[in-house]
XYZ file of C-alpha atoms in Angstrom:
279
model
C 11.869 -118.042 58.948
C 9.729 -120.233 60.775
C 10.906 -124.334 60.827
C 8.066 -125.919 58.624
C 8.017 -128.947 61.037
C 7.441 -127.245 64.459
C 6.768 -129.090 67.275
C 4.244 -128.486 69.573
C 4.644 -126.340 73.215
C 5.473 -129.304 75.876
C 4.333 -126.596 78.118
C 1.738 -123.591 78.562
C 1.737 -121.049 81.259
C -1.819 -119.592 82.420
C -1.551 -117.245 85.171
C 2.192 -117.929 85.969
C 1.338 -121.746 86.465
C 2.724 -124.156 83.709
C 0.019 -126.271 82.397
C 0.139 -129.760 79.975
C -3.198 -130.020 77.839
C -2.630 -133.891 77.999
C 0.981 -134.947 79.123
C 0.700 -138.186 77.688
C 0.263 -136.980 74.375
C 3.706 -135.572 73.974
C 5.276 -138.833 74.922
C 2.374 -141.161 72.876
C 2.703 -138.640 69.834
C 6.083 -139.369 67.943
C 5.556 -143.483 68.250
C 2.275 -143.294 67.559
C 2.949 -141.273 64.392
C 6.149 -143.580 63.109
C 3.292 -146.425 63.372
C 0.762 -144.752 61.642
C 4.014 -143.745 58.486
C 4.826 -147.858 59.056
C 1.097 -148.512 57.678
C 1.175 -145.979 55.221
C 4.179 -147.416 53.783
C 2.929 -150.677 53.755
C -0.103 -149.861 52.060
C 1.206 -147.574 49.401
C 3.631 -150.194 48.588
C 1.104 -152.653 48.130
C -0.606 -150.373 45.958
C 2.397 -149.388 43.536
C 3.270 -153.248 43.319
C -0.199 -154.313 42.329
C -1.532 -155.968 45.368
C -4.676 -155.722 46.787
C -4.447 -155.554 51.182
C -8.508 -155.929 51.024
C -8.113 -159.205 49.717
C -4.722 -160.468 51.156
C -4.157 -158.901 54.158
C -7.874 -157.936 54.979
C -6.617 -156.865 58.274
C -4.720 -153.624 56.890
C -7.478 -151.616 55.718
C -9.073 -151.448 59.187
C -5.675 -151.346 60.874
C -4.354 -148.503 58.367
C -7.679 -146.053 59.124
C -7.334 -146.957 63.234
C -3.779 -145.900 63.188
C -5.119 -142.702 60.950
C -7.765 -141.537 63.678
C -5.316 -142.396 67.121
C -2.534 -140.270 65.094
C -5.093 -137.451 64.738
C -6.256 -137.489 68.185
C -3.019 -137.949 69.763
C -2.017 -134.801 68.039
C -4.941 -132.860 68.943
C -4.327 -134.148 72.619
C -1.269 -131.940 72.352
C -3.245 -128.932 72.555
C -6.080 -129.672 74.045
C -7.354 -131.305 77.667
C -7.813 -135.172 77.442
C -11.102 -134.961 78.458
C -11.928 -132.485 75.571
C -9.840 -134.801 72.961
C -12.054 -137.857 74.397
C -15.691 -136.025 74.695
C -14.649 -134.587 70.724
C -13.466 -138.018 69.618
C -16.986 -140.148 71.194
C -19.542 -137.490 69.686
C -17.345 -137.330 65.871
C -18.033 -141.528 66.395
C -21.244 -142.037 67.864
C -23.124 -138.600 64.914
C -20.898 -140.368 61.920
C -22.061 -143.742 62.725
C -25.674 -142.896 63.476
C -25.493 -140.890 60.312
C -24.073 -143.795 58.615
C -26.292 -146.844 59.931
C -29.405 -144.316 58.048
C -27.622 -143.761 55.594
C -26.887 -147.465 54.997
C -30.664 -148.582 55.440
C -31.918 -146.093 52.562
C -29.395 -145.064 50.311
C -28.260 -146.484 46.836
C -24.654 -147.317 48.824
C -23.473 -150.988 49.711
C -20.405 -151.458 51.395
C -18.222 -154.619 50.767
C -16.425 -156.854 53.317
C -13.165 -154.963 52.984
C -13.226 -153.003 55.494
C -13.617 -155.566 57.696
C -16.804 -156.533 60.130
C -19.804 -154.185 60.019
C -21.552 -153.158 62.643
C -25.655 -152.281 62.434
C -24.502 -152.932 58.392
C -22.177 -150.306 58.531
C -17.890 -151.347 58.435
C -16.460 -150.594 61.829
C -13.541 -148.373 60.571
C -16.207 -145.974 59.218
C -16.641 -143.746 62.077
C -12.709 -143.252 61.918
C -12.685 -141.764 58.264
C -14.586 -138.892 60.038
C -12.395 -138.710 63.074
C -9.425 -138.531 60.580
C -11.503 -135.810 58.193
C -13.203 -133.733 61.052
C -10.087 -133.250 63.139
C -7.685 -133.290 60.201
C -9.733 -131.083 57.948
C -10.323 -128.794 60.766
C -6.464 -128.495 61.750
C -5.961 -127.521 58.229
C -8.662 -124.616 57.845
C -6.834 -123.269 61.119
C -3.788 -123.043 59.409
C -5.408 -121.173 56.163
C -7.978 -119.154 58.470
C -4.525 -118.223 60.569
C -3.963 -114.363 59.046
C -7.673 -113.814 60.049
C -7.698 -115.020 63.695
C -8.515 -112.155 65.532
C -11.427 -111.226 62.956
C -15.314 -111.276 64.307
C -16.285 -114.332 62.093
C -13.016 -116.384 62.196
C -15.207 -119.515 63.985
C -17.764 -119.531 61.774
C -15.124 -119.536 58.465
C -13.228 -122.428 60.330
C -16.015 -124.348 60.448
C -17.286 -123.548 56.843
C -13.603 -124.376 55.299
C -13.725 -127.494 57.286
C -17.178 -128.846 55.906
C -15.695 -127.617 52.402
C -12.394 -129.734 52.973
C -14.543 -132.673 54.135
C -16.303 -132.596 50.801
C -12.606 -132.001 48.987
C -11.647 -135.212 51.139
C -14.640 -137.580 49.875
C -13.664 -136.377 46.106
C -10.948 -138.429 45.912
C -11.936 -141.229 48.324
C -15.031 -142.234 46.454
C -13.583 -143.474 42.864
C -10.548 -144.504 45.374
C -13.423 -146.306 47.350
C -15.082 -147.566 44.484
C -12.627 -148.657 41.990
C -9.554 -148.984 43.850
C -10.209 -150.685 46.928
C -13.956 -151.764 46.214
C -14.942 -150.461 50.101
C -18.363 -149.833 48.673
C -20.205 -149.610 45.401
C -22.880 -147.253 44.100
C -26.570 -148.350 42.908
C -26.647 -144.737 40.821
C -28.980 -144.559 38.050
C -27.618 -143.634 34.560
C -29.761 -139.911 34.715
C -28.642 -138.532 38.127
C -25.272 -136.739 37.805
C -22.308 -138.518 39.413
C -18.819 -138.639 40.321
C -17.477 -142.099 39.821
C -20.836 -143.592 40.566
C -21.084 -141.430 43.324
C -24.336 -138.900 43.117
C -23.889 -135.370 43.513
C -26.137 -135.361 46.390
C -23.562 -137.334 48.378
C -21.390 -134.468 48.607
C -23.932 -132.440 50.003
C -24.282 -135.159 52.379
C -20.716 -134.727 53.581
C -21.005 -131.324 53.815
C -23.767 -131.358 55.745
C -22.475 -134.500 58.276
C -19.648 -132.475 58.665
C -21.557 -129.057 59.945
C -23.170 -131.498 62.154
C -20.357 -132.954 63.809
C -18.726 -129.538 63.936
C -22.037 -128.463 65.763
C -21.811 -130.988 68.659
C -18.218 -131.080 68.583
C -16.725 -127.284 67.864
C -17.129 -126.201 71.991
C -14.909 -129.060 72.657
C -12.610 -128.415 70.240
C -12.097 -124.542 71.391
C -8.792 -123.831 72.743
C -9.184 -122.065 76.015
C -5.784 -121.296 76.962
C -5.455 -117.521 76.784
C -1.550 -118.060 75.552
C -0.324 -118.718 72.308
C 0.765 -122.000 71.085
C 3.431 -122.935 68.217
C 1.930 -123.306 64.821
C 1.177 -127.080 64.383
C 1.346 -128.584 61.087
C 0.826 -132.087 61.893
C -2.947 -132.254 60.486
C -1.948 -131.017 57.431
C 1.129 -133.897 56.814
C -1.529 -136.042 57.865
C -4.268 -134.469 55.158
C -1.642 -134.366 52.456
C -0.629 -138.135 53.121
C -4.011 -139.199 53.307
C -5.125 -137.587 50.016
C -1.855 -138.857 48.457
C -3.079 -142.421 49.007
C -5.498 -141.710 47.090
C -4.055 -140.121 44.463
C -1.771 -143.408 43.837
C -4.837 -145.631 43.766
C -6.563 -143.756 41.615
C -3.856 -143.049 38.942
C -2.834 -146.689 38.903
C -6.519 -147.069 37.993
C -6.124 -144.657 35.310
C -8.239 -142.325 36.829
C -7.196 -138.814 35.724
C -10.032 -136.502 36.121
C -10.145 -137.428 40.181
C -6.107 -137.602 39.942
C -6.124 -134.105 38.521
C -8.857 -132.887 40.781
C -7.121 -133.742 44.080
C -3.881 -132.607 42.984
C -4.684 -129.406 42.165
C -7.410 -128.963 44.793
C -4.624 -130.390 47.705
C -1.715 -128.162 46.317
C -3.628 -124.834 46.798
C -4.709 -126.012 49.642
C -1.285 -126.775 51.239
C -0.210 -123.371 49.710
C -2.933 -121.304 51.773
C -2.167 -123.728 54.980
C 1.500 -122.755 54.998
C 1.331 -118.976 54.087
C -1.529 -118.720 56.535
C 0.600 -120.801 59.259
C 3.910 -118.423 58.199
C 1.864 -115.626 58.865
C-alpha cells in the first residue's frame, strides 16, 4: 500500500542524467509549509475563540493567503522548472487581477478593508486566492483524473475538473467572505437567485476566470519529463485545509446549508483524489 503522505522525487533521471525541476524547492518546501500550518493555526484558533483577525490583527488575513499561494508554488516548484513555476505564477496574478480590477469597476461586489490595501480598488491578496485555487484545484483534478492518464482527452478533463473545483472552492468562500470575515459584500437584488448574497452568475464567473487562466497558464504547467514522478498529495492537504477554514467560519455563523455543501462536496472529492492517486 502506497504511504498517503509521499514525498516528492528529490531527483529525476532523463536520458541517464539526474535532473532537479527546482532544487531549491525541496529545501524551501517543508519550512515553508510548517509556516503556512503556523498561520492556519493561528487563524482557526481565532475563529473557534470568537475573535475577529480582520479587525485585530488586520495583518493576518493578507499574511495567512501569502503564506497559502508561496506554499502552493513551492510545491509545484518540486515538479516543475523554476522558470515554469515563475512564468505560471505571474500570468495566474497579472489575468486574476485584470479580471478582478473589471470586475470591481462594474459589478454589484464591494470589498472591505480587511484584506488589507487595495490596489486599482481591488485588495492585494486577491490575486493569491487564485494562485492558491488554480494550482491547488488543479493538483487535485490530477489526482482524481490519475486512473485515466494515458486516455486521449485526459488534458482537456484536467482542466474542466479544475474550473469545476474552482467554482466548488468559491461555494464556501463567499458566505465565509461575506458573513464571516466581511472581505466583501454583495449589492444583489432581492429577484436574482443567490448564494449568500452572492448571484448565480458569479459562479459562472469563476468558472470561466478559471478556463482562462488555465488557457494562458496550462503549457507552463505541463510536465515534460518523460519519467514518472511519486504521487504528490500536497495540493490536496492544502485544498482540504483551505476549505476546512471555511467550514469553521461558516458553522460558527450558523451557516448549515454552505457547511453541508462543502462537506459533502470536499469528502467525495478527497475520496476520488486518493483512489485515483492509489491507482
Amino acid at each position: 500500500m502506497k504511504p498517503l503522505f509521499k514525498p516528492a522525487a528529490t531527483e529525476v533521471f532523463a536520458g541517464g542524467v539526474a535532473q532537479l525541476p527546482s532544487p531549491w524547492a525541496h529545501a524551501a518546501h517543508k519550512p515553508v509549509f510548517i509556516a503556512f500550518l503556523v498561520c492556519f493555526a493561528i487563524a482557526w484558533t481565532a475563529l473557534l475563540l470568537g475573535g475577529s483577525p480582520s479587525e485585530d490583527w488586520p495583518w493576518l488575513n493578507g499574511l495567512f493567503w501569502l503564506l497559502a499561494a508561496t506554499t502552493s508554488l513551492t510545491g509545484l516548484a518540486r515538479r516543475l522548472p523554476e522558470q515554469n513555476v515563475f512564468i505560471a505564477a505571474t500570468l495566474i496574478v497579472a489575468v486574476s487581477f485584470g479580471i478582478a480590477i473589471m470586475a470591481e469597476k462594474t459589478g454589484p461586489r464591494t470589498y472591505t478593508a480587511a484584506l488589507g490595501e487595495k490596489i486599482l480598488g481591488v485588495p492585494w491578496p486577491i490575486p493569491l486566492f487564485w494562485l492558491a485555487v488554480t494550482v491547488n484545484g488543479r493538483g487535485v483534478a490530477r489526482l482524481i483524473m490519475r486512473p485515466w492518464r494515458k486516455t486521449t482527452y485526459y488534458g482537456f478533463w484536467v482542466i474542466g475538473l479544475t474550473c469545476l473545483l474552482a467554482v466548488l472552492f468559491d461555494s464556501g468562500l463567499e458566505p465565509f467572505a461575506t458573513r464571516v470575515k466581511h472581505y466583501w459584500f454583495w449589492e444583489t437584488h432581492g429577484n436574482i437567485p443567490s448564494w449568500y448574497s452572492a448571484p448565480w452568475v458569479n459562479f459562472l464567473g469563476w468558472f470561466a476566470v478559471a478556463l482562462g487562466i488555465l488557457g494562458f497558464t496550462t503549457p507552463w504547467l505541463i510536465n515534460k519529463q518523460p519519467v514518472k514522478q511519486p504521487t504528490d498529495y500536497h495540493p490536496l492537504v492544502l485544498w482540504l485545509l483551505l476549505n476546512s477554514y471555511f467550514t469553521t467560519g461558516n458553522a460558527l455563523e450558523q451557516l448549515w446549508h454552505a457547511v453541508a455543501f462543502s462537506l459533502v462536496a470536499n469528502l467525495i472529492v478527497a475520496v476520488y483524489a486518493v483512489r485515483g492517486a492509489r491507482w
